[in-house]
Short mmCIF file of C-alpha atoms in Angstrom, two decimals:
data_model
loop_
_atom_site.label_atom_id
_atom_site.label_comp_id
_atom_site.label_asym_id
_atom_site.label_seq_id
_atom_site.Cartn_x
_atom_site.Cartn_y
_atom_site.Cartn_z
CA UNK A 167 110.60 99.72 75.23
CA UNK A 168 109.84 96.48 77.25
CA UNK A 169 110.14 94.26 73.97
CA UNK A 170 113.92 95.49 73.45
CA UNK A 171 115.11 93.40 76.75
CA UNK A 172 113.01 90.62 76.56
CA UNK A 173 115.54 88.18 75.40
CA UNK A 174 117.42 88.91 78.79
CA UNK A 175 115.52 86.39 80.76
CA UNK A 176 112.82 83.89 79.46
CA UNK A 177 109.11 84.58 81.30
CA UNK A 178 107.71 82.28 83.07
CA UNK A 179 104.92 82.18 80.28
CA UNK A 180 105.88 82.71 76.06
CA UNK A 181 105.46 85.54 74.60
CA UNK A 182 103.84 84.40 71.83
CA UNK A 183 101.16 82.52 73.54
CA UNK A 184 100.03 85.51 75.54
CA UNK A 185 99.79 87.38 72.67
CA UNK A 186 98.10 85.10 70.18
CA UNK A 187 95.25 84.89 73.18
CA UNK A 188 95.05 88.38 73.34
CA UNK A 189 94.78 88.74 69.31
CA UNK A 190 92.33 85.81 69.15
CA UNK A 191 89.68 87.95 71.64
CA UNK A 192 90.31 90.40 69.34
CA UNK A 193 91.30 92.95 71.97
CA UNK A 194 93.11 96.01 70.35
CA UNK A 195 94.00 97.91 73.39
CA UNK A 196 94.98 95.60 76.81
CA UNK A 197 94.25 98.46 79.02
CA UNK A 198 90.81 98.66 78.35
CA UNK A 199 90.46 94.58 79.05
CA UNK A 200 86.85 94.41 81.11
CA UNK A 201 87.76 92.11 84.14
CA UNK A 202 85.95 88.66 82.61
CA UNK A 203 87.91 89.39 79.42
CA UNK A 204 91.00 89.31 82.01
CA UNK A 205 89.92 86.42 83.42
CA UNK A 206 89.32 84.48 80.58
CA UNK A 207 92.68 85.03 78.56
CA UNK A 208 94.05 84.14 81.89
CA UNK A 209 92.24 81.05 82.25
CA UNK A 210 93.80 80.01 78.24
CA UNK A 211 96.83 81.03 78.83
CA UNK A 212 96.88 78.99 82.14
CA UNK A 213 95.56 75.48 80.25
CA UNK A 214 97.61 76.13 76.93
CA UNK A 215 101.26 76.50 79.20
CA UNK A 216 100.47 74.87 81.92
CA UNK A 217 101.76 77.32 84.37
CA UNK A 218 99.58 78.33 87.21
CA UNK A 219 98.47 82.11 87.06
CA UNK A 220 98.53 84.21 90.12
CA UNK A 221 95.03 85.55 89.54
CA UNK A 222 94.22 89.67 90.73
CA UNK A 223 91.86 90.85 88.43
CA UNK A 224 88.30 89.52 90.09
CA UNK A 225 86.83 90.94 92.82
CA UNK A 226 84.96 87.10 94.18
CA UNK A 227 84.95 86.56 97.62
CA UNK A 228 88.06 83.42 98.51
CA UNK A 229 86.13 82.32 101.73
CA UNK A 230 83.60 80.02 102.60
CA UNK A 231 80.20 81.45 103.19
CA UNK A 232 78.79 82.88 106.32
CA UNK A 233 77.76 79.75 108.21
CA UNK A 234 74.72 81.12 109.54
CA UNK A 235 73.22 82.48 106.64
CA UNK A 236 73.64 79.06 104.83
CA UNK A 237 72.02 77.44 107.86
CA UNK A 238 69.10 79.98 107.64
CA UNK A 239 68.41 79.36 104.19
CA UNK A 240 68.30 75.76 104.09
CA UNK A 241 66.07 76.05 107.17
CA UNK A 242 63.58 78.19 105.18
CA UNK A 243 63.58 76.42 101.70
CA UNK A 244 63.17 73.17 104.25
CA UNK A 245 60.31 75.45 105.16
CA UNK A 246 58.26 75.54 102.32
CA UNK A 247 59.19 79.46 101.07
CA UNK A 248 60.51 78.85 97.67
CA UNK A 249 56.95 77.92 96.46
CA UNK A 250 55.53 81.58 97.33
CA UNK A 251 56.43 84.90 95.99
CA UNK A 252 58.67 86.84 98.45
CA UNK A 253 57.05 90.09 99.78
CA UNK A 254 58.46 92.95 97.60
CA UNK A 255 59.25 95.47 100.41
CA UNK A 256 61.27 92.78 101.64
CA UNK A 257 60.60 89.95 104.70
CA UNK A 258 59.99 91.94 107.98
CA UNK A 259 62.92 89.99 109.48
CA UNK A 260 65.23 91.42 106.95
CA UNK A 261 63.90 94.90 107.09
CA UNK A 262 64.31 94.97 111.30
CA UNK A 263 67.85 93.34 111.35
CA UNK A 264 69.39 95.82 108.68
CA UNK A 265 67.89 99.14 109.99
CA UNK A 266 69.36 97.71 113.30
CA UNK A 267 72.34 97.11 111.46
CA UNK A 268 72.74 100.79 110.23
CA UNK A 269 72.21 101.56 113.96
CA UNK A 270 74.90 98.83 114.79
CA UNK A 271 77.81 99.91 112.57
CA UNK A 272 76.97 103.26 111.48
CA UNK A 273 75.16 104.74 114.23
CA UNK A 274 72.35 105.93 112.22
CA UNK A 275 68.64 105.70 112.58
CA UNK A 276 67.05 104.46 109.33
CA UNK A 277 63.21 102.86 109.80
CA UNK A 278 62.89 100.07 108.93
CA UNK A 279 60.40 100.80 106.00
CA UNK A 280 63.31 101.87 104.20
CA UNK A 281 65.32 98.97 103.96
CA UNK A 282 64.81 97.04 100.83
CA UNK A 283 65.62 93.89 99.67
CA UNK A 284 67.49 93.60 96.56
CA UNK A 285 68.74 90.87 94.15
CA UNK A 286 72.64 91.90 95.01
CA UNK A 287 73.57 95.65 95.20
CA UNK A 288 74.16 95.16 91.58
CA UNK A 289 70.23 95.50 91.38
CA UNK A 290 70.60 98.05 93.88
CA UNK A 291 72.30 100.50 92.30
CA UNK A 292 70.09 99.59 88.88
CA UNK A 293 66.96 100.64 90.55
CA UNK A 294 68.37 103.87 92.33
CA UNK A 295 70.23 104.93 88.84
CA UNK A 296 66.77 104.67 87.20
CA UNK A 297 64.84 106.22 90.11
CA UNK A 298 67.17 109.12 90.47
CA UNK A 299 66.98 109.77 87.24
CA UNK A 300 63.43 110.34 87.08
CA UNK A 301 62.69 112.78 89.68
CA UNK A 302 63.67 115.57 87.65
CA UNK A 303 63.55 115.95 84.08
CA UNK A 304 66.37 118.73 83.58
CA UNK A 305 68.70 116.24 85.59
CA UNK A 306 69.70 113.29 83.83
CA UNK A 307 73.40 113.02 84.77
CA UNK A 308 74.81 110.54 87.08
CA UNK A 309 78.21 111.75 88.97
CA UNK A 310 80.78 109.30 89.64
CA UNK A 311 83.36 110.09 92.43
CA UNK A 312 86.03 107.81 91.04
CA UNK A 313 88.15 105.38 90.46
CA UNK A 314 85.07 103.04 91.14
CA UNK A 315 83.49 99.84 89.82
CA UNK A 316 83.22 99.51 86.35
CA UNK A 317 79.84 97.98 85.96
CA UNK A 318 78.48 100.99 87.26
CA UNK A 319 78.96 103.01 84.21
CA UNK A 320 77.88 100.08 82.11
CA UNK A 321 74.67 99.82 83.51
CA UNK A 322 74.16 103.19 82.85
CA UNK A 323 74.90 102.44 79.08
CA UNK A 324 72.85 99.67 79.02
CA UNK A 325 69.74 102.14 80.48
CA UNK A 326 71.08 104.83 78.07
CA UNK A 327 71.74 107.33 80.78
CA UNK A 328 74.43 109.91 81.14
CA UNK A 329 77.61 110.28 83.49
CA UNK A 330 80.16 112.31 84.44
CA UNK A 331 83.23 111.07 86.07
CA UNK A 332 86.43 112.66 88.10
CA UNK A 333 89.22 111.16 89.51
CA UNK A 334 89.43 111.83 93.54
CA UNK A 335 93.16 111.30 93.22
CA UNK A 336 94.44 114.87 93.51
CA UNK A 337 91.20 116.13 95.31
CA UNK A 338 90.96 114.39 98.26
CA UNK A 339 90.10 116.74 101.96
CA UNK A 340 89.25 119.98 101.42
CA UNK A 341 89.72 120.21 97.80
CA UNK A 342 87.13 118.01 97.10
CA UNK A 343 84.68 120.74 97.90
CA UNK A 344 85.62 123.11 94.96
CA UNK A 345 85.79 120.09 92.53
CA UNK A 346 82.69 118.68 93.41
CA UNK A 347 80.54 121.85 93.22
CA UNK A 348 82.47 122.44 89.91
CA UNK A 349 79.81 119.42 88.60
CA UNK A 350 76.55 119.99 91.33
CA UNK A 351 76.16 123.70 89.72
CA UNK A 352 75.50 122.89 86.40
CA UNK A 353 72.01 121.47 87.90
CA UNK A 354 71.92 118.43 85.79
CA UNK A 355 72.95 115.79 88.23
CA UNK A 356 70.92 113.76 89.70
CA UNK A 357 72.99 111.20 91.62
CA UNK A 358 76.73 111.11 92.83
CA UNK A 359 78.05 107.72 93.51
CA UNK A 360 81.09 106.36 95.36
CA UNK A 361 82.42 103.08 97.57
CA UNK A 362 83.37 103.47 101.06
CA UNK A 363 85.74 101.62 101.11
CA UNK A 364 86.81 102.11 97.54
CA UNK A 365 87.33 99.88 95.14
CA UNK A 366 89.31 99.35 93.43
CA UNK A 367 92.07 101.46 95.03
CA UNK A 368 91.30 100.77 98.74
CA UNK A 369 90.79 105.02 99.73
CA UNK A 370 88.63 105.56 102.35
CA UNK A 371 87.10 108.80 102.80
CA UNK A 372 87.22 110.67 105.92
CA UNK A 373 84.42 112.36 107.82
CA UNK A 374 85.25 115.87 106.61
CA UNK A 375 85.17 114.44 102.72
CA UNK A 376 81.70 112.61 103.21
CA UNK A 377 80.63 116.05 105.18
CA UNK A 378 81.54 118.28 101.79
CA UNK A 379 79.29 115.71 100.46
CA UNK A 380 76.57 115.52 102.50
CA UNK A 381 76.24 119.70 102.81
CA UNK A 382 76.61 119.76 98.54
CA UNK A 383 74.07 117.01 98.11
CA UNK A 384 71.76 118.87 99.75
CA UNK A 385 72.74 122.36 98.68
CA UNK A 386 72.28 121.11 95.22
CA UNK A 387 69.16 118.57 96.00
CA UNK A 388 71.24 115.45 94.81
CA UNK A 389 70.72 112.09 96.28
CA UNK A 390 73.97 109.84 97.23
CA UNK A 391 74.23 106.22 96.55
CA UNK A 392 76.73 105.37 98.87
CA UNK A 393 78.33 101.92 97.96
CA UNK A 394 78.79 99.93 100.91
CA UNK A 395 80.41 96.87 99.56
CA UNK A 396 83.31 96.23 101.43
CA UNK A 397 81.21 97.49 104.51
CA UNK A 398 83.49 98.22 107.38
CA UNK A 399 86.80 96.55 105.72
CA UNK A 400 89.00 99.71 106.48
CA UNK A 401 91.03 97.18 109.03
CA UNK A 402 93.20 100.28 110.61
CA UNK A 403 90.18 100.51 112.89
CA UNK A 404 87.99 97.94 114.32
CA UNK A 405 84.45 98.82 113.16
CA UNK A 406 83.11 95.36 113.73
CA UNK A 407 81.73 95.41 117.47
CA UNK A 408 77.83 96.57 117.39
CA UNK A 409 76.47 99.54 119.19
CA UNK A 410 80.07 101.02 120.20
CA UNK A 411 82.38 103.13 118.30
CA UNK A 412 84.35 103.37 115.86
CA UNK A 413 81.67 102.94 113.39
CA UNK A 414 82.01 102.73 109.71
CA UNK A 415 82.18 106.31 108.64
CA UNK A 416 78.84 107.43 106.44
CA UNK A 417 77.29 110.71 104.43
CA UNK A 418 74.06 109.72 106.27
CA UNK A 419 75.41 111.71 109.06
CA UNK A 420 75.74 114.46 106.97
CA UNK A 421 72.23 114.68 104.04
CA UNK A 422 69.39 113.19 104.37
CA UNK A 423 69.38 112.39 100.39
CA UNK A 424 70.98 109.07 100.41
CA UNK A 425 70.59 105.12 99.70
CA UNK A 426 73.13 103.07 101.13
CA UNK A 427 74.01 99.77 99.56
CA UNK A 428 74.66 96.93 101.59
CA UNK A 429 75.53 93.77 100.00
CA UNK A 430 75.82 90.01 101.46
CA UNK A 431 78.78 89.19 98.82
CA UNK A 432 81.64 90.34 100.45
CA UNK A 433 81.33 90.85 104.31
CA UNK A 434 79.40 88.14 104.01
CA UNK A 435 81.30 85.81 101.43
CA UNK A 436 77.49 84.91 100.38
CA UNK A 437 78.27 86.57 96.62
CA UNK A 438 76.43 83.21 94.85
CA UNK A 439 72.65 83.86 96.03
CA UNK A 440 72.59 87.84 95.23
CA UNK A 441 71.30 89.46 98.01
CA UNK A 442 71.99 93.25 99.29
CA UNK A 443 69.77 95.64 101.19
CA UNK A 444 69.05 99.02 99.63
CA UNK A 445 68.28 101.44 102.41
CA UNK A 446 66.49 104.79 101.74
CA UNK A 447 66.65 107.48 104.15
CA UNK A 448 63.16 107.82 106.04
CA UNK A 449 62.73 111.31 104.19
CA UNK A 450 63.60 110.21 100.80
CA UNK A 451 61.88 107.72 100.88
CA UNK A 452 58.80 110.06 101.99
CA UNK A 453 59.40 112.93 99.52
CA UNK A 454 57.15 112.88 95.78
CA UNK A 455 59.36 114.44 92.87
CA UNK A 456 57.27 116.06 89.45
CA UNK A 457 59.40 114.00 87.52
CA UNK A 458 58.03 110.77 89.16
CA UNK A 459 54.38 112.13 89.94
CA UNK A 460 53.96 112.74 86.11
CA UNK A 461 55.71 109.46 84.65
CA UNK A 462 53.79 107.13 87.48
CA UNK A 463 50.40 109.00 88.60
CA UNK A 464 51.26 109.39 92.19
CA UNK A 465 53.94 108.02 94.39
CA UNK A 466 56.78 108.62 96.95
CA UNK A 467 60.41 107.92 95.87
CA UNK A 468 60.65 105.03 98.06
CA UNK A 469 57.19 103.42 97.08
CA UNK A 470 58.05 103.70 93.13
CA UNK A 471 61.32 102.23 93.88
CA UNK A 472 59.52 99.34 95.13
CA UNK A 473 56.10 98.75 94.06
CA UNK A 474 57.03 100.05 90.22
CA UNK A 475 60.95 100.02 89.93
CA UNK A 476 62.04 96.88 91.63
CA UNK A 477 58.62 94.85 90.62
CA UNK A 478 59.28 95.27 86.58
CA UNK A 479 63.00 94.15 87.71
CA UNK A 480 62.92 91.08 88.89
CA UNK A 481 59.13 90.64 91.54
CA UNK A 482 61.39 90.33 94.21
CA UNK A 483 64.75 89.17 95.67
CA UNK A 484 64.91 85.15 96.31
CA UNK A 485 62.83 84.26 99.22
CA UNK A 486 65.47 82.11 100.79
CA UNK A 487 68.30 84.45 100.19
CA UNK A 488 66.55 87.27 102.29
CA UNK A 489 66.39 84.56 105.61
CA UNK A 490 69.81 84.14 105.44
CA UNK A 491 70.94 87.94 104.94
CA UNK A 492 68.26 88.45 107.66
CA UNK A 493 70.05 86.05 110.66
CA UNK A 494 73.58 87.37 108.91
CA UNK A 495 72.67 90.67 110.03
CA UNK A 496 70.91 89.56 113.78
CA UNK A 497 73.95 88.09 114.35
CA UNK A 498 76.36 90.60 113.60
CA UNK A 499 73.81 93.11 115.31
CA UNK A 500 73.89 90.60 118.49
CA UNK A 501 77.52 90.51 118.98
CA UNK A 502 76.90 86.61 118.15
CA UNK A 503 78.91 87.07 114.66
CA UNK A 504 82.48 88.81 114.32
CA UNK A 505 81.47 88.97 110.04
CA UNK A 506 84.92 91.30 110.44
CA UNK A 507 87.03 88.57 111.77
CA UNK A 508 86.29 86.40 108.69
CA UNK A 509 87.51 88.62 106.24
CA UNK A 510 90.33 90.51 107.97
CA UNK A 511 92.39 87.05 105.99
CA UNK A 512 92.54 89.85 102.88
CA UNK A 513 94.07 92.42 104.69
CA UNK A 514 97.19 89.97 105.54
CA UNK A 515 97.04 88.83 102.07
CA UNK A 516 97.01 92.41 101.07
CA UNK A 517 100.05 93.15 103.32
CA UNK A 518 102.07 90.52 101.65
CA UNK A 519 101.58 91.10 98.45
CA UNK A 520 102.20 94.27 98.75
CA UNK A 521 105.50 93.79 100.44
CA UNK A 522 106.67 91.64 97.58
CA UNK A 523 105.43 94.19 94.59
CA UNK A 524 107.80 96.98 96.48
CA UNK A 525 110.70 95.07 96.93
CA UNK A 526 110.53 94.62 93.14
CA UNK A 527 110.52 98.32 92.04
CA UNK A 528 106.58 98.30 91.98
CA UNK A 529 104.90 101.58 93.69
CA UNK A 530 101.69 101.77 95.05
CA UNK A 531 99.60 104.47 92.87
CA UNK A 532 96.65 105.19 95.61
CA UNK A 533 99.09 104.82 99.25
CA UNK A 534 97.35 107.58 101.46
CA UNK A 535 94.25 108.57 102.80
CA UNK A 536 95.79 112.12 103.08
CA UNK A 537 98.65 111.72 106.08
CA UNK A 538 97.88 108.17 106.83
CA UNK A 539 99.22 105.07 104.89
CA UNK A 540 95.73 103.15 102.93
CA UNK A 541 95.02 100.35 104.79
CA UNK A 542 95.21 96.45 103.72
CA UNK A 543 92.30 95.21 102.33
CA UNK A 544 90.72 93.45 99.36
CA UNK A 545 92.13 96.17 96.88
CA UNK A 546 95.42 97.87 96.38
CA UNK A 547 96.89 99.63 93.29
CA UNK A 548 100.31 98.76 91.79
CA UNK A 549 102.31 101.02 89.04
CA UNK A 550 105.79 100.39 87.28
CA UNK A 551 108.00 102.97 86.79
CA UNK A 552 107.88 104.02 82.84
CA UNK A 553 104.96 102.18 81.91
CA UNK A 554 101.64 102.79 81.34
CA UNK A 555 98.38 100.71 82.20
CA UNK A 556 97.98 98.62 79.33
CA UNK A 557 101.75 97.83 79.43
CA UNK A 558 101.89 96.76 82.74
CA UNK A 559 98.55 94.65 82.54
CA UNK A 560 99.81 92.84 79.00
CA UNK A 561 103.33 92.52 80.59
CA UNK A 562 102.59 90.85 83.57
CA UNK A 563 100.85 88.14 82.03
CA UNK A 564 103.78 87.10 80.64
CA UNK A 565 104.65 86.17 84.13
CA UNK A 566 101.54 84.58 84.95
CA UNK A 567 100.52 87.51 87.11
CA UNK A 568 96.86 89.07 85.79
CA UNK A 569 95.16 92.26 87.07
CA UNK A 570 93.14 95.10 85.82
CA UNK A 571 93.82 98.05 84.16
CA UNK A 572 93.22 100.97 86.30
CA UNK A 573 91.76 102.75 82.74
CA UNK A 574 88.62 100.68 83.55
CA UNK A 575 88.03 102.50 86.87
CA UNK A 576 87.73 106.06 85.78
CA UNK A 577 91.33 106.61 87.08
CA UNK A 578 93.52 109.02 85.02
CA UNK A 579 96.83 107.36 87.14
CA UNK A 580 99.10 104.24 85.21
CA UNK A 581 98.54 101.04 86.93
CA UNK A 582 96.37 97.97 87.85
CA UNK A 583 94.17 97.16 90.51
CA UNK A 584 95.15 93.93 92.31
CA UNK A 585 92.91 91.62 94.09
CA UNK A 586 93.39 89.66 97.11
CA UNK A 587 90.91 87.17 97.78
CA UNK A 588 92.19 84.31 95.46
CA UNK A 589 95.58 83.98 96.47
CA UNK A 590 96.88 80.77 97.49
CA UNK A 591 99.43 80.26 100.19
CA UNK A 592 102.14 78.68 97.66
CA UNK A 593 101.68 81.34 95.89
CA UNK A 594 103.76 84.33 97.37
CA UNK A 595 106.85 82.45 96.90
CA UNK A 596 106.05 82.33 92.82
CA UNK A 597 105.06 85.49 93.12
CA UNK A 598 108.31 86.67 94.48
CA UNK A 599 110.46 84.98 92.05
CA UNK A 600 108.48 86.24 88.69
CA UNK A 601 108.80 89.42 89.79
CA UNK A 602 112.43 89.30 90.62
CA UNK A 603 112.84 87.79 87.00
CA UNK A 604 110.53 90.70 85.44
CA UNK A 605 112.56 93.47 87.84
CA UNK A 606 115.76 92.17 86.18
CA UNK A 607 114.24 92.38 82.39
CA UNK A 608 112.99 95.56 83.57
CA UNK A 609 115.97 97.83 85.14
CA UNK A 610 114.92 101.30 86.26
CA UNK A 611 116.39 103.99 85.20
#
């Protein structure tokens, strides 16, 4: 019981203060913390002791924005756009550079028709969860190849739709086949959803896995929505020079039934102004469904994802934001813009932390991508030997040290996801020396 050796050595933070914060957000169960509730108790803690908190828990970009996208943007608001409506297929600009884009990095062909502007993939994956779920009355389930992103699920509460979830933990390769079809042949799913590379435990699947994928989705007539967040971040290979291989690996090679989601927040660092491309495949975004024919009069799946879907949202993405995703993207495509070189900063980070949490007695709960060590990135996965989640989470705050509880993810494995991208260079040292303290108060048996 970690409250039997406390008195062994004081943390770096009381007790008591933790724990009154906790109480006073009314929080019965610290594993299942959401990330801003994280933050927040963090952020009291922090001002009531006055000791600095080595923050994990959000996923916000540390880095400056992209330099040319902020130059674009200011060049078209200078430009008069923010007084008209922004076209709601998306600028042309936009449209060319990110199916040349998905030609770039992925080596796929994708028209440009199907490239859609949205307000942030969160808005992205909005609009596909309510699409999908229309084509087909008799499937109404949403499949979630997990651990993944929280909000995902909740915006599927918040549209009262249903989901399924399985951890990919002890089905990765060929297994995932069997485990996946275990779900498709019930016949009531109508999307499967995953991030490539995944957050929050930094897997990456492998060709064969997105093949099973591709083959089952269209066995079983399922569209993916393939979460491109962290687009090419897998830094054990470098995906980041245009036209040439590697490229970042993608089920579009494999189904035709597929969005990808593209977002400016991350690769980018351009979270603040919401902007993401949702790209349709060119035959999904051709192909009429009953389910949308009868609740609409007419349409394709791409045209009701614009023209109906994405107009009731929100009439558009901000005019000014699409210009700079637009010259974001031409420059990457150009070989003018290394957007890799930027971020690869996390994967160092991600290195050093890392080093530090297994010198301490910490294991990493998601390590390989089958044979091969998971690479450094934004995300990694910590665990403590004896203790679950939601002890691990509540304990480290008392050393100043906050994260998420893997619970939140859809994992079924004990132990927090850790973010990167707001640690400080002071701050390894601290680092180091709370969790030597909490490795004493915490021998392992």
């Amino acid at each position: 019981n970690p409250n039997l050796i406390r008195d062994m050595k004081n943390t770096p933070i009381k007790k008591e203060l933790i724990d009154k914060t906790i109480e006073d957000f009314q929080i019965a169960d610290f594993a299942k913390a959401t990330i801003r509730e994280v933050q927040a108790i963090a952020a009291n803690a922090e001002a009531s002791s006055g000791v600095e908190f080595i923050k994990m828990e959000m996923g916000v970009p540390g880095l400056p924005a992209s330099a040319v996208g902020v130059q674009a943007e200011i060049e078209a608001l200078q430009n008069g756009v923010a007084r008209l409506y922004p076209n709601i297929n998306g600028i042309a600009e936009l449209k060319k550079e990110a199916s040349r884009f998905i030609k770039a990095f992925i080596n796929v062909d994708l028209k440009p028709e199907g490239c859609v502007a949205v307000t942030g993939s969160m808005q992205g994956t909005y609009a596909s969860f309510l699409a999908c779920s229309q084509c087909n009355e008799e499937k109404d389930t949403v499949l979630f190849i997990d651990p993944g992103f929280p909000v995902q699920k909740q915006q599927l509460i918040v549209m009262g739709q249903k989901y399924e979830t399985f951890d990919v933990y002890d089905y990765r390769g060929e297994k995932l086949r069997e485990k996946l079809e275990s779900y498709l042949k019930k016949g009531n799913v109508s999307a499967i959803v995953y991030s490539n590379p995944n957050n929050p435990s930094w897997i990456c699947l492998n060709d064969q896995e997105l093949r099973i994928i591709g083959e089952l989705a269209t066995k079983y007539d399922v569209i993916v929505l393939e979460d491109l967040a962290y687009f090419a971040m897998d830094f054990r290979k470098d995906l980041g020079t245009p036209f040439q291989p590697p490229f970042q690996p993608s089920v579009a090679h494999y189904t035709d039934n597929y969005i990808l989601l593209i977002s400016g927040s991350k690769a980018f660092s351009y979270a603040g102004q919401r902007i993401g491309v949702s790209c349709i495949s060119d035959k999904l975004y051709h192909r009429s469904y009953p389910g949308l024919t009868k609740r609409y009069g007419g349409g394709t799946f791409g045209t009701v994802f614009i023209h109906r879907i994405l107009y009731a949202l929100s009439s558009g993405t901000s005019h000014s934001a699409q210009f700079a995703m637009a010259a974001m993207l031409k420059a990457a495509n150009d070989g003018q813009y290394n957007f890799l070189d930027e971020v690869k900063i996390y994967g160092e980070r991600a290195r050093k932390l890392k080093d530090i949490f297994l010198r301490h007695g910490f294991h990493l709960v998601y390590d390989t991508d089958l044979d091969e060590p998971i690479a450094d990135g934004f995300y990694f996965t910590i665990g403590y030997p004896g203790m679950t989640s939601g002890e691990l989470a509540k304990e480290l705050m008392y050393y100043g040290v906050s994260a998420i509880s893997l619970v939140t993810t859809g994992s079924h494995q004990q132990g927090l996801r850790a973010c990167t991208s707001f640690i400080k260079d002071h701050q390894y040292e601290q680092l180091d020396e709370r969790m030597k303290i909490f490795a004493e108060n915490h021998p392992i048996s």
